[in-house]
PDB file of C-alpha atoms in Angstrom:
ATOM      1  CA  UNK X   6     101.949  79.802 118.017  1.00  0.00           C
ATOM      2  CA  UNK X   7     102.839  78.739 121.659  1.00  0.00           C
ATOM      3  CA  UNK X   8     104.818  81.534 123.413  1.00  0.00           C
ATOM      4  CA  UNK X   9     106.518  79.652 126.170  1.00  0.00           C
ATOM      5  CA  UNK X  10     107.580  81.866 129.389  1.00  0.00           C
ATOM      6  CA  UNK X  11     110.030  81.794 132.146  1.00  0.00           C
ATOM      7  CA  UNK X  12     110.421  83.389 135.753  1.00  0.00           C
ATOM      8  CA  UNK X  13     114.118  84.920 135.841  1.00  0.00           C
ATOM      9  CA  UNK X  14     114.450  84.668 139.793  1.00  0.00           C
ATOM     10  CA  UNK X  15     116.124  88.892 140.530  1.00  0.00           C
ATOM     11  CA  UNK X  16     115.843  89.414 136.861  1.00  0.00           C
ATOM     12  CA  UNK X  17     112.385  89.229 135.681  1.00  0.00           C
ATOM     13  CA  UNK X  18     111.213  87.202 133.173  1.00  0.00           C
ATOM     14  CA  UNK X  19     111.709  85.084 129.828  1.00  0.00           C
ATOM     15  CA  UNK X  20     109.659  85.378 126.466  1.00  0.00           C
ATOM     16  CA  UNK X  21     110.295  82.516 124.074  1.00  0.00           C
ATOM     17  CA  UNK X  22     108.854  82.787 120.616  1.00  0.00           C
ATOM     18  CA  UNK X  23     109.430  79.976 118.145  1.00  0.00           C
ATOM     19  CA  UNK X  24     109.573  81.761 114.200  1.00  0.00           C
ATOM     20  CA  UNK X  25     108.391  80.569 111.305  1.00  0.00           C
ATOM     21  CA  UNK X  26     111.671  80.722 109.585  1.00  0.00           C
ATOM     22  CA  UNK X  27     113.788  79.317 112.213  1.00  0.00           C
ATOM     23  CA  UNK X  28     115.083  79.852 115.357  1.00  0.00           C
ATOM     24  CA  UNK X  29     113.752  81.661 118.391  1.00  0.00           C
ATOM     25  CA  UNK X  30     112.967  84.692 119.394  1.00  0.00           C
ATOM     26  CA  UNK X  31     113.417  85.790 122.933  1.00  0.00           C
ATOM     27  CA  UNK X  32     112.470  88.755 125.197  1.00  0.00           C
ATOM     28  CA  UNK X  33     113.795  89.243 128.730  1.00  0.00           C
ATOM     29  CA  UNK X  34     111.859  92.037 130.631  1.00  0.00           C
ATOM     30  CA  UNK X  35     113.369  93.344 133.376  1.00  0.00           C
ATOM     31  CA  UNK X  36     111.951  94.281 136.824  1.00  0.00           C
ATOM     32  CA  UNK X  37     112.532  97.763 136.127  1.00  0.00           C
ATOM     33  CA  UNK X  38     110.938  97.738 132.730  1.00  0.00           C
ATOM     34  CA  UNK X  39     114.305  97.266 131.179  1.00  0.00           C
ATOM     35  CA  UNK X  40     113.989  94.915 127.725  1.00  0.00           C
ATOM     36  CA  UNK X  41     116.473  92.681 125.804  1.00  0.00           C
ATOM     37  CA  UNK X  42     115.258  90.778 122.475  1.00  0.00           C
ATOM     38  CA  UNK X  43     117.651  87.942 121.427  1.00  0.00           C
ATOM     39  CA  UNK X  44     117.378  86.117 118.461  1.00  0.00           C
ATOM     40  CA  UNK X  45     118.699  82.394 119.183  1.00  0.00           C
ATOM     41  CA  UNK X  46     118.941  79.435 116.877  1.00  0.00           C
ATOM     42  CA  UNK X  47     117.244  77.305 119.348  1.00  0.00           C
ATOM     43  CA  UNK X  48     115.411  77.092 122.537  1.00  0.00           C
ATOM     44  CA  UNK X  49     118.809  75.620 124.043  1.00  0.00           C
ATOM     45  CA  UNK X  50     121.163  77.564 122.663  1.00  0.00           C
ATOM     46  CA  UNK X  51     122.796  80.872 123.026  1.00  0.00           C
ATOM     47  CA  UNK X  52     121.546  83.860 120.774  1.00  0.00           C
ATOM     48  CA  UNK X  53     122.353  87.241 119.291  1.00  0.00           C
ATOM     49  CA  UNK X  54     121.390  90.483 121.453  1.00  0.00           C
ATOM     50  CA  UNK X  55     119.382  92.262 118.900  1.00  0.00           C
ATOM     51  CA  UNK X  56     118.220  95.076 121.232  1.00  0.00           C
ATOM     52  CA  UNK X  57     118.980  96.806 124.698  1.00  0.00           C
ATOM     53  CA  UNK X  58     115.850  98.768 125.622  1.00  0.00           C
ATOM     54  CA  UNK X  59     114.986 100.727 128.218  1.00  0.00           C
ATOM     55  CA  UNK X  60     111.244 100.815 129.714  1.00  0.00           C
ATOM     56  CA  UNK X  61     110.088 103.591 126.984  1.00  0.00           C
ATOM     57  CA  UNK X  62     111.391 102.349 124.112  1.00  0.00           C
ATOM     58  CA  UNK X  63     109.923  99.041 125.317  1.00  0.00           C
ATOM     59  CA  UNK X  64     106.454 100.077 125.253  1.00  0.00           C
ATOM     60  CA  UNK X  65     106.810 102.273 122.187  1.00  0.00           C
ATOM     61  CA  UNK X  66     107.877  99.195 120.239  1.00  0.00           C
ATOM     62  CA  UNK X  67     105.516  97.433 121.455  1.00  0.00           C
ATOM     63  CA  UNK X  68     102.617  99.528 120.803  1.00  0.00           C
ATOM     64  CA  UNK X  69     104.173  99.431 117.041  1.00  0.00           C
ATOM     65  CA  UNK X  70     104.104  95.980 116.795  1.00  0.00           C
ATOM     66  CA  UNK X  71     101.009  95.695 118.536  1.00  0.00           C
ATOM     67  CA  UNK X  72      99.579  97.278 115.449  1.00  0.00           C
ATOM     68  CA  UNK X  73      98.523 100.448 117.430  1.00  0.00           C
ATOM     69  CA  UNK X  74     100.693 103.147 115.463  1.00  0.00           C
ATOM     70  CA  UNK X  75      99.873 101.158 111.694  1.00  0.00           C
ATOM     71  CA  UNK X  76      97.353  97.782 111.555  1.00  0.00           C
ATOM     72  CA  UNK X  77      98.935  95.929 108.279  1.00  0.00           C
ATOM     73  CA  UNK X  78      96.046  94.650 105.877  1.00  0.00           C
ATOM     74  CA  UNK X  79      95.983  91.854 103.775  1.00  0.00           C
ATOM     75  CA  UNK X  80      96.086  93.723 100.462  1.00  0.00           C
ATOM     76  CA  UNK X  81      94.417  90.571  98.718  1.00  0.00           C
ATOM     77  CA  UNK X  82      91.171  91.100 100.622  1.00  0.00           C
ATOM     78  CA  UNK X  83      91.314  94.761 100.899  1.00  0.00           C
ATOM     79  CA  UNK X  84      87.966  96.631  99.080  1.00  0.00           C
ATOM     80  CA  UNK X  85      89.056  99.368  97.897  1.00  0.00           C
ATOM     81  CA  UNK X  86      87.221 102.281  95.288  1.00  0.00           C
ATOM     82  CA  UNK X  87      90.019 101.707  93.172  1.00  0.00           C
ATOM     83  CA  UNK X  88      88.358  98.394  92.216  1.00  0.00           C
ATOM     84  CA  UNK X  89      91.318  95.809  91.192  1.00  0.00           C
ATOM     85  CA  UNK X  90      94.295  98.397  90.817  1.00  0.00           C
ATOM     86  CA  UNK X  91      96.571  98.968  93.923  1.00  0.00           C
ATOM     87  CA  UNK X  92      99.502 101.950  94.067  1.00  0.00           C
ATOM     88  CA  UNK X  93     103.365 100.517  94.863  1.00  0.00           C
ATOM     89  CA  UNK X  94     106.705 101.876  95.190  1.00  0.00           C
ATOM     90  CA  UNK X  95     109.036 100.246  92.241  1.00  0.00           C
ATOM     91  CA  UNK X  96     112.960 101.213  92.791  1.00  0.00           C
ATOM     92  CA  UNK X  97     114.477 101.690  89.134  1.00  0.00           C
ATOM     93  CA  UNK X  98     117.722 100.048  89.181  1.00  0.00           C
ATOM     94  CA  UNK X  99     121.330 101.556  88.139  1.00  0.00           C
ATOM     95  CA  UNK X 100     122.027 100.247  85.109  1.00  0.00           C
ATOM     96  CA  UNK X 101     118.556  99.394  84.295  1.00  0.00           C
ATOM     97  CA  UNK X 102     116.847  99.406  80.793  1.00  0.00           C
ATOM     98  CA  UNK X 103     114.519 102.362  82.489  1.00  0.00           C
ATOM     99  CA  UNK X 104     117.954 104.384  83.287  1.00  0.00           C
ATOM    100  CA  UNK X 105     118.134 107.818  81.243  1.00  0.00           C
ATOM    101  CA  UNK X 106     115.069 106.927  78.621  1.00  0.00           C
ATOM    102  CA  UNK X 107     112.015 109.131  78.675  1.00  0.00           C
ATOM    103  CA  UNK X 108     108.672 107.723  80.296  1.00  0.00           C
ATOM    104  CA  UNK X 109     107.499 107.721  76.772  1.00  0.00           C
ATOM    105  CA  UNK X 110     110.412 105.647  75.776  1.00  0.00           C
ATOM    106  CA  UNK X 111     110.215 103.263  78.548  1.00  0.00           C
ATOM    107  CA  UNK X 112     106.531 102.571  77.260  1.00  0.00           C
ATOM    108  CA  UNK X 113     105.364 101.136  80.977  1.00  0.00           C
ATOM    109  CA  UNK X 114     102.086 101.710  80.255  1.00  0.00           C
ATOM    110  CA  UNK X 115     101.844  99.463  76.666  1.00  0.00           C
ATOM    111  CA  UNK X 116     104.256  96.752  77.441  1.00  0.00           C
ATOM    112  CA  UNK X 117     102.509  95.820  81.511  1.00  0.00           C
ATOM    113  CA  UNK X 118      99.407  97.955  81.379  1.00  0.00           C
ATOM    114  CA  UNK X 119     100.737 100.003  84.705  1.00  0.00           C
ATOM    115  CA  UNK X 120     100.262 103.711  84.606  1.00  0.00           C
ATOM    116  CA  UNK X 121     103.101 105.937  86.463  1.00  0.00           C
ATOM    117  CA  UNK X 122     101.750 109.015  88.325  1.00  0.00           C
ATOM    118  CA  UNK X 123     104.224 110.098  90.656  1.00  0.00           C
ATOM    119  CA  UNK X 124     108.326 109.899  90.913  1.00  0.00           C
ATOM    120  CA  UNK X 125     110.537 110.405  93.517  1.00  0.00           C
ATOM    121  CA  UNK X 126     113.957 111.333  93.267  1.00  0.00           C
ATOM    122  CA  UNK X 127     115.515 111.602  96.239  1.00  0.00           C
ATOM    123  CA  UNK X 128     113.774 114.078  98.434  1.00  0.00           C
ATOM    124  CA  UNK X 129     111.700 115.478  95.050  1.00  0.00           C
ATOM    125  CA  UNK X 130     108.498 114.405  94.164  1.00  0.00           C
ATOM    126  CA  UNK X 131     107.394 114.565  91.094  1.00  0.00           C
ATOM    127  CA  UNK X 132     103.614 114.036  90.518  1.00  0.00           C
ATOM    128  CA  UNK X 133     102.179 112.794  86.697  1.00  0.00           C
ATOM    129  CA  UNK X 134     105.430 112.996  85.119  1.00  0.00           C
ATOM    130  CA  UNK X 135     104.764 113.880  81.425  1.00  0.00           C
ATOM    131  CA  UNK X 136     106.284 111.317  78.842  1.00  0.00           C
ATOM    132  CA  UNK X 137     109.199 113.242  78.398  1.00  0.00           C
ATOM    133  CA  UNK X 138     110.172 113.010  82.001  1.00  0.00           C
ATOM    134  CA  UNK X 139     113.297 111.171  82.061  1.00  0.00           C
ATOM    135  CA  UNK X 140     114.105 108.305  84.299  1.00  0.00           C
ATOM    136  CA  UNK X 141     117.095 107.849  86.559  1.00  0.00           C
ATOM    137  CA  UNK X 142     118.620 105.007  88.447  1.00  0.00           C
ATOM    138  CA  UNK X 143     117.074 105.061  92.090  1.00  0.00           C
ATOM    139  CA  UNK X 144     114.070 106.786  91.182  1.00  0.00           C
ATOM    140  CA  UNK X 145     111.039 104.771  93.045  1.00  0.00           C
ATOM    141  CA  UNK X 146     108.087 104.633  90.513  1.00  0.00           C
ATOM    142  CA  UNK X 147     104.411 105.424  92.071  1.00  0.00           C
ATOM    143  CA  UNK X 148     102.423 103.290  89.665  1.00  0.00           C
ATOM    144  CA  UNK X 149      98.761 102.253  89.874  1.00  0.00           C
ATOM    145  CA  UNK X 150      97.897  98.751  88.222  1.00  0.00           C
ATOM    146  CA  UNK X 151      96.279  95.578  89.039  1.00  0.00           C
ATOM    147  CA  UNK X 152      98.613  92.950  90.814  1.00  0.00           C
ATOM    148  CA  UNK X 153      99.605  91.242  87.507  1.00  0.00           C
ATOM    149  CA  UNK X 154     100.431  94.713  86.473  1.00  0.00           C
ATOM    150  CA  UNK X 155     102.368  95.954  88.979  1.00  0.00           C
ATOM    151  CA  UNK X 156     104.515  92.556  88.900  1.00  0.00           C
ATOM    152  CA  UNK X 157     105.042  92.822  84.752  1.00  0.00           C
ATOM    153  CA  UNK X 158     106.088  96.466  86.035  1.00  0.00           C
ATOM    154  CA  UNK X 159     109.084  94.859  88.836  1.00  0.00           C
ATOM    155  CA  UNK X 160     110.066  92.141  86.275  1.00  0.00           C
ATOM    156  CA  UNK X 161     110.543  95.100  83.625  1.00  0.00           C
ATOM    157  CA  UNK X 162     112.124  97.470  85.577  1.00  0.00           C
ATOM    158  CA  UNK X 163     115.234  94.970  86.431  1.00  0.00           C
ATOM    159  CA  UNK X 164     115.693  94.376  82.997  1.00  0.00           C
TER     160      UNK X 164
END
């Protein structure tokens, strides 16, 4: 991955990064610490300004992007006390076949192998919901299961 640097006399420096998805991310760092972030179709084209940050905001965003606040992991290589199981959040779509059914009626465990361990509804979290808990569109199901079970749950919730 190549970063192209260009001096901008009287302004600062410009950094261009070719994106895998196509296009270029350009960052203009001003001498006073301000930063501007652009997305351009190519290094020769003009682009859309996405952000205009003061020095403090730019430093904070840089720390986040660098991973100083949160470092992502490769979940496929993750070793955890859950074995092959992972925990994921899956949203129940409005109008889904789950909307208005109880957990028992949804037969999630039987059909997918995943187990719902909590439901987030707005600001409320229901931990370990019982079989008679009624699901609603917009609910976030917190489920534990293998990658395959989670994929099956995501597919099933979209019915």
